[in-house]
PDB file of C-alpha atoms in Angstrom:
ATOM      1  CA  UNK E   1       3.171 -15.491 -11.266  1.00 79.00           C
ATOM      2  CA  UNK E   2       6.071 -13.638  -9.665  1.00 91.00           C
ATOM      3  CA  UNK E   3       6.035 -12.795  -5.943  1.00 95.00           C
ATOM      4  CA  UNK E   4       7.938 -10.070  -4.115  1.00 97.00           C
ATOM      5  CA  UNK E   5       7.915  -9.049  -0.488  1.00 97.00           C
ATOM      6  CA  UNK E   6       8.773  -6.075   1.727  1.00 97.00           C
ATOM      7  CA  UNK E   7       9.562  -7.248   5.237  1.00 97.00           C
ATOM      8  CA  UNK E   8       8.898  -5.254   8.393  1.00 97.00           C
ATOM      9  CA  UNK E   9       9.291  -6.191  12.070  1.00 93.00           C
ATOM     10  CA  UNK E  10       6.195  -8.403  12.536  1.00 94.00           C
ATOM     11  CA  UNK E  11       4.714  -8.591   9.036  1.00 98.00           C
ATOM     12  CA  UNK E  12       5.390  -8.268   5.345  1.00 97.00           C
ATOM     13  CA  UNK E  13       3.639  -6.659   2.406  1.00 98.00           C
ATOM     14  CA  UNK E  14       3.555  -9.157  -0.448  1.00 98.00           C
ATOM     15  CA  UNK E  15       3.101  -8.366  -4.123  1.00 97.00           C
ATOM     16  CA  UNK E  16       1.814 -11.237  -6.288  1.00 97.00           C
ATOM     17  CA  UNK E  17       2.375 -10.161  -9.891  1.00 97.00           C
ATOM     18  CA  UNK E  18      -0.246 -11.369 -12.356  1.00 96.00           C
ATOM     19  CA  UNK E  19       2.098 -12.120 -15.235  1.00 95.00           C
ATOM     20  CA  UNK E  20      -0.410 -12.778 -18.030  1.00 94.00           C
ATOM     21  CA  UNK E  21      -2.422  -9.635 -17.260  1.00 95.00           C
ATOM     22  CA  UNK E  22       0.811  -7.633 -16.878  1.00 96.00           C
ATOM     23  CA  UNK E  23       2.069  -8.801 -20.259  1.00 94.00           C
ATOM     24  CA  UNK E  24      -1.298  -8.064 -21.883  1.00 94.00           C
ATOM     25  CA  UNK E  25      -1.392  -4.499 -20.524  1.00 93.00           C
ATOM     26  CA  UNK E  26       2.300  -3.879 -21.257  1.00 93.00           C
ATOM     27  CA  UNK E  27       1.696  -4.833 -24.883  1.00 91.00           C
ATOM     28  CA  UNK E  28      -1.450  -2.689 -25.006  1.00 91.00           C
ATOM     29  CA  UNK E  29       0.600   0.354 -24.000  1.00 86.00           C
ATOM     30  CA  UNK E  30       3.618  -0.447 -26.198  1.00 75.00           C
ATOM     31  CA  UNK E  31       3.648   3.135 -27.518  1.00 74.00           C
ATOM     32  CA  UNK E  32       5.328   4.138 -24.227  1.00 74.00           C
ATOM     33  CA  UNK E  33       8.585   2.559 -25.387  1.00 77.00           C
ATOM     34  CA  UNK E  34      10.438  -0.765 -25.272  1.00 81.00           C
ATOM     35  CA  UNK E  35      11.288  -0.564 -21.546  1.00 86.00           C
ATOM     36  CA  UNK E  36       7.748   0.288 -20.412  1.00 92.00           C
ATOM     37  CA  UNK E  37       6.085  -2.281 -18.150  1.00 95.00           C
ATOM     38  CA  UNK E  38       2.543  -2.277 -16.800  1.00 95.00           C
ATOM     39  CA  UNK E  39       2.615  -4.589 -13.772  1.00 96.00           C
ATOM     40  CA  UNK E  40      -0.597  -5.891 -12.210  1.00 96.00           C
ATOM     41  CA  UNK E  41      -0.524  -7.229  -8.668  1.00 96.00           C
ATOM     42  CA  UNK E  42      -2.570  -8.360  -5.706  1.00 96.00           C
ATOM     43  CA  UNK E  43      -1.107  -6.804  -2.554  1.00 96.00           C
ATOM     44  CA  UNK E  44      -1.257  -8.870   0.622  1.00 97.00           C
ATOM     45  CA  UNK E  45      -0.535  -8.396   4.288  1.00 97.00           C
ATOM     46  CA  UNK E  46       1.307 -11.438   5.616  1.00 97.00           C
ATOM     47  CA  UNK E  47       1.528 -12.084   9.349  1.00 96.00           C
ATOM     48  CA  UNK E  48       3.256 -15.371  10.103  1.00 94.00           C
ATOM     49  CA  UNK E  49       1.603 -17.906   7.799  1.00 94.00           C
ATOM     50  CA  UNK E  50      -1.643 -15.944   7.401  1.00 94.00           C
ATOM     51  CA  UNK E  51      -2.338 -13.642   4.458  1.00 95.00           C
ATOM     52  CA  UNK E  52      -4.959 -10.917   4.144  1.00 94.00           C
ATOM     53  CA  UNK E  53      -5.779  -9.200   0.858  1.00 94.00           C
ATOM     54  CA  UNK E  54      -5.184  -5.446   0.998  1.00 94.00           C
ATOM     55  CA  UNK E  55      -5.316  -4.330  -2.652  1.00 93.00           C
ATOM     56  CA  UNK E  56      -6.863  -6.667  -5.265  1.00 94.00           C
ATOM     57  CA  UNK E  57      -5.735  -6.755  -8.880  1.00 93.00           C
ATOM     58  CA  UNK E  58      -9.259  -6.606 -10.307  1.00 89.00           C
ATOM     59  CA  UNK E  59      -9.096  -2.850 -11.071  1.00 79.00           C
ATOM     60  CA  UNK E  60      -5.385  -2.444 -11.602  1.00 75.00           C
ATOM     61  CA  UNK E  61      -3.218   0.559 -11.534  1.00 86.00           C
ATOM     62  CA  UNK E  62       0.314   0.159 -12.810  1.00 94.00           C
ATOM     63  CA  UNK E  63       2.288  -1.246  -9.870  1.00 96.00           C
ATOM     64  CA  UNK E  64       5.510   0.126 -11.360  1.00 95.00           C
ATOM     65  CA  UNK E  65       4.134   3.665 -11.061  1.00 94.00           C
ATOM     66  CA  UNK E  66       2.537   2.947  -7.677  1.00 94.00           C
ATOM     67  CA  UNK E  67       5.907   1.739  -6.362  1.00 96.00           C
ATOM     68  CA  UNK E  68       7.390   5.071  -7.441  1.00 95.00           C
ATOM     69  CA  UNK E  69       4.881   6.857  -5.182  1.00 93.00           C
ATOM     70  CA  UNK E  70       5.405   4.223  -2.484  1.00 93.00           C
ATOM     71  CA  UNK E  71       9.170   4.760  -2.426  1.00 95.00           C
ATOM     72  CA  UNK E  72       8.776   8.560  -2.367  1.00 95.00           C
ATOM     73  CA  UNK E  73       6.476   8.428   0.664  1.00 95.00           C
ATOM     74  CA  UNK E  74       8.672   5.848   2.413  1.00 96.00           C
ATOM     75  CA  UNK E  75      11.721   8.043   1.868  1.00 96.00           C
ATOM     76  CA  UNK E  76       9.968  11.144   3.187  1.00 96.00           C
ATOM     77  CA  UNK E  77       6.916  10.140   5.265  1.00 96.00           C
ATOM     78  CA  UNK E  78       4.172  12.670   5.901  1.00 92.00           C
ATOM     79  CA  UNK E  79       4.708  14.746   9.034  1.00 91.00           C
ATOM     80  CA  UNK E  80       1.140  15.567  10.037  1.00 84.00           C
ATOM     81  CA  UNK E  81       1.106  18.355  12.651  1.00 83.00           C
ATOM     82  CA  UNK E  82      -0.014  17.263  16.131  1.00 86.00           C
ATOM     83  CA  UNK E  83      -0.494  13.663  14.993  1.00 91.00           C
ATOM     84  CA  UNK E  84       0.666  12.432  18.400  1.00 92.00           C
ATOM     85  CA  UNK E  85      -2.234  14.323  20.035  1.00 91.00           C
ATOM     86  CA  UNK E  86      -4.792  12.720  17.711  1.00 90.00           C
ATOM     87  CA  UNK E  87      -3.871   9.025  17.632  1.00 93.00           C
ATOM     88  CA  UNK E  88      -1.548   6.629  19.421  1.00 94.00           C
ATOM     89  CA  UNK E  89       1.344   5.254  17.380  1.00 92.00           C
ATOM     90  CA  UNK E  90      -0.138   2.528  15.197  1.00 93.00           C
ATOM     91  CA  UNK E  91      -3.638   3.993  15.652  1.00 94.00           C
ATOM     92  CA  UNK E  92      -4.196   5.414  12.168  1.00 94.00           C
ATOM     93  CA  UNK E  93      -6.150   2.417  10.818  1.00 92.00           C
ATOM     94  CA  UNK E  94      -8.341   2.185  13.900  1.00 91.00           C
ATOM     95  CA  UNK E  95      -9.197   5.893  13.824  1.00 92.00           C
ATOM     96  CA  UNK E  96      -9.998   5.787  10.104  1.00 90.00           C
ATOM     97  CA  UNK E  97     -12.214   2.715  10.531  1.00 87.00           C
ATOM     98  CA  UNK E  98     -14.086   4.499  13.339  1.00 87.00           C
ATOM     99  CA  UNK E  99     -14.456   7.574  11.148  1.00 89.00           C
ATOM    100  CA  UNK E 100     -15.947   5.555   8.266  1.00 85.00           C
ATOM    101  CA  UNK E 101     -18.328   3.841  10.704  1.00 84.00           C
ATOM    102  CA  UNK E 102     -19.435   7.222  12.089  1.00 89.00           C
ATOM    103  CA  UNK E 103     -19.814   8.566   8.552  1.00 85.00           C
ATOM    104  CA  UNK E 104     -21.909   5.553   7.486  1.00 86.00           C
ATOM    105  CA  UNK E 105     -24.099   6.006  10.571  1.00 88.00           C
ATOM    106  CA  UNK E 106     -24.422   9.777   9.977  1.00 88.00           C
ATOM    107  CA  UNK E 107     -22.898  10.599  13.360  1.00 87.00           C
ATOM    108  CA  UNK E 108     -19.582  12.149  12.356  1.00 82.00           C
ATOM    109  CA  UNK E 109     -18.705  15.548  13.806  1.00 85.00           C
ATOM    110  CA  UNK E 110     -16.994  18.689  12.552  1.00 87.00           C
ATOM    111  CA  UNK E 111     -13.982  17.642  14.643  1.00 89.00           C
ATOM    112  CA  UNK E 112     -13.961  14.279  12.812  1.00 88.00           C
ATOM    113  CA  UNK E 113     -13.767  16.087   9.492  1.00 91.00           C
ATOM    114  CA  UNK E 114     -10.798  18.189  10.603  1.00 90.00           C
ATOM    115  CA  UNK E 115      -8.957  15.117  11.901  1.00 91.00           C
ATOM    116  CA  UNK E 116      -9.817  13.150   8.761  1.00 92.00           C
ATOM    117  CA  UNK E 117      -8.341  15.860   6.505  1.00 91.00           C
ATOM    118  CA  UNK E 118      -5.122  15.672   8.493  1.00 91.00           C
ATOM    119  CA  UNK E 119      -4.905  11.870   8.641  1.00 92.00           C
ATOM    120  CA  UNK E 120      -5.899  11.119   5.041  1.00 93.00           C
ATOM    121  CA  UNK E 121      -2.625  12.728   3.910  1.00 92.00           C
ATOM    122  CA  UNK E 122      -0.877   9.687   5.438  1.00 94.00           C
ATOM    123  CA  UNK E 123      -2.773   7.237   3.212  1.00 93.00           C
ATOM    124  CA  UNK E 124      -0.597   5.516   0.647  1.00 92.00           C
ATOM    125  CA  UNK E 125      -2.804   2.805  -0.879  1.00 91.00           C
ATOM    126  CA  UNK E 126      -6.342   1.748  -0.182  1.00 89.00           C
ATOM    127  CA  UNK E 127      -9.159  -0.432  -1.426  1.00 89.00           C
ATOM    128  CA  UNK E 128     -12.365  -1.916  -0.055  1.00 86.00           C
ATOM    129  CA  UNK E 129     -10.233  -4.695   1.456  1.00 90.00           C
ATOM    130  CA  UNK E 130      -7.606  -2.640   3.265  1.00 91.00           C
ATOM    131  CA  UNK E 131      -5.204   0.230   3.371  1.00 92.00           C
ATOM    132  CA  UNK E 132      -1.586   1.206   3.876  1.00 96.00           C
ATOM    133  CA  UNK E 133      -0.522   4.437   5.558  1.00 96.00           C
ATOM    134  CA  UNK E 134       2.954   5.930   5.984  1.00 97.00           C
ATOM    135  CA  UNK E 135       3.733   8.798   8.331  1.00 96.00           C
ATOM    136  CA  UNK E 136       6.151  10.177  10.900  1.00 95.00           C
ATOM    137  CA  UNK E 137       5.160   9.693  14.515  1.00 96.00           C
ATOM    138  CA  UNK E 138       7.299  11.762  16.885  1.00 94.00           C
ATOM    139  CA  UNK E 139       9.685  12.040  13.937  1.00 94.00           C
ATOM    140  CA  UNK E 140       9.914   8.249  13.498  1.00 95.00           C
ATOM    141  CA  UNK E 141       8.961   6.764  10.096  1.00 97.00           C
ATOM    142  CA  UNK E 142       5.988   4.443  10.619  1.00 97.00           C
ATOM    143  CA  UNK E 143       4.071   2.180   8.245  1.00 97.00           C
ATOM    144  CA  UNK E 144       0.639   0.871   9.109  1.00 97.00           C
ATOM    145  CA  UNK E 145      -1.454  -1.743   7.325  1.00 97.00           C
ATOM    146  CA  UNK E 146      -5.054  -2.596   8.106  1.00 94.00           C
ATOM    147  CA  UNK E 147      -7.868  -4.693   6.740  1.00 90.00           C
ATOM    148  CA  UNK E 148     -11.435  -3.578   6.212  1.00 80.00           C
ATOM    149  CA  UNK E 149     -13.321  -6.709   7.168  1.00 70.00           C
ATOM    150  CA  UNK E 150     -16.805  -7.645   6.129  1.00 69.00           C
ATOM    151  CA  UNK E 151     -19.609  -7.220   8.636  1.00 63.00           C
ATOM    152  CA  UNK E 152     -19.034  -9.426  11.671  1.00 60.00           C
ATOM    153  CA  UNK E 153     -15.333 -10.026  10.989  1.00 70.00           C
ATOM    154  CA  UNK E 154     -12.451  -8.641  13.006  1.00 81.00           C
ATOM    155  CA  UNK E 155     -10.059  -6.172  11.446  1.00 85.00           C
ATOM    156  CA  UNK E 156      -6.327  -6.689  11.373  1.00 92.00           C
ATOM    157  CA  UNK E 157      -4.037  -3.733  12.116  1.00 94.00           C
ATOM    158  CA  UNK E 158      -0.257  -3.866  12.196  1.00 97.00           C
ATOM    159  CA  UNK E 159       2.405  -1.193  12.226  1.00 97.00           C
ATOM    160  CA  UNK E 160       6.146  -0.932  12.265  1.00 97.00           C
ATOM    161  CA  UNK E 161       8.901   1.619  12.504  1.00 97.00           C
ATOM    162  CA  UNK E 162      11.308   1.452   9.574  1.00 97.00           C
ATOM    163  CA  UNK E 163      14.541   2.832   8.155  1.00 97.00           C
ATOM    164  CA  UNK E 164      13.464   5.148   5.323  1.00 96.00           C
ATOM    165  CA  UNK E 165      16.573   4.839   3.182  1.00 96.00           C
ATOM    166  CA  UNK E 166      16.881   1.069   3.529  1.00 97.00           C
ATOM    167  CA  UNK E 167      13.224   0.291   2.706  1.00 97.00           C
ATOM    168  CA  UNK E 168      13.205   2.812  -0.153  1.00 97.00           C
ATOM    169  CA  UNK E 169      16.211   1.043  -1.691  1.00 97.00           C
ATOM    170  CA  UNK E 170      14.374  -2.277  -1.321  1.00 97.00           C
ATOM    171  CA  UNK E 171      11.278  -0.896  -3.072  1.00 97.00           C
ATOM    172  CA  UNK E 172      13.355   0.493  -5.934  1.00 97.00           C
ATOM    173  CA  UNK E 173      15.223  -2.811  -6.314  1.00 97.00           C
ATOM    174  CA  UNK E 174      11.907  -4.668  -6.331  1.00 97.00           C
ATOM    175  CA  UNK E 175      10.564  -2.269  -8.958  1.00 97.00           C
ATOM    176  CA  UNK E 176      13.581  -2.961 -11.199  1.00 96.00           C
ATOM    177  CA  UNK E 177      13.244  -6.736 -10.680  1.00 97.00           C
ATOM    178  CA  UNK E 178       9.559  -6.703 -11.606  1.00 97.00           C
ATOM    179  CA  UNK E 179      10.311  -4.830 -14.833  1.00 96.00           C
ATOM    180  CA  UNK E 180      13.175  -7.166 -15.738  1.00 96.00           C
ATOM    181  CA  UNK E 181      11.166 -10.318 -14.946  1.00 96.00           C
ATOM    182  CA  UNK E 182       8.177  -9.214 -17.047  1.00 95.00           C
ATOM    183  CA  UNK E 183      10.331  -8.036 -19.967  1.00 94.00           C
ATOM    184  CA  UNK E 184      12.298 -11.313 -19.931  1.00 94.00           C
ATOM    185  CA  UNK E 185       9.070 -13.325 -19.870  1.00 94.00           C
ATOM    186  CA  UNK E 186       7.746 -11.288 -22.791  1.00 92.00           C
ATOM    187  CA  UNK E 187      10.972 -11.880 -24.747  1.00 91.00           C
ATOM    188  CA  UNK E 188      10.614 -15.655 -24.208  1.00 90.00           C
ATOM    189  CA  UNK E 189       7.068 -15.511 -25.567  1.00 84.00           C
ATOM    190  CA  UNK E 190       8.045 -13.531 -28.669  1.00 71.00           C
TER     191      UNK E 190
END
């Protein structure tokens, strides 16, 4: 297994590459060319020494392609109009969790639906376990990560401002490293 990490002020987003599954899927799609890589990963939120699963690898998309979308949104975060009037900075995850609770309890409003349509554009990655959102808040690039806990558990929400160009370069470098590491491992197995 290979591990990569994107570090923010108080947390990191960790990518644990499932090498055997990645190699299997890369070989399955070998018609895409010799440099094609299908990377499979669990995505974790790490705060200090504690990790929380955000995106599991059990129904994988190709992380290489997902990182392309990730870097594009980090470079140019969504600028949702009037976002500052709808949520506090770092309040995206909390609002969305409240919305899903209201929806599940059949008590959402027309106003909720309008706000949801605006806020969902900030969503970058999501699963039953958690989500990642990227947006501009008062013009400042912001990333937010939250867990979707099971009944009776507390959710975890973290957010950070970031430098768009710097973090985008880090994502692109990580993307290249993942491809190289998997291709080198495949060459050793050949």
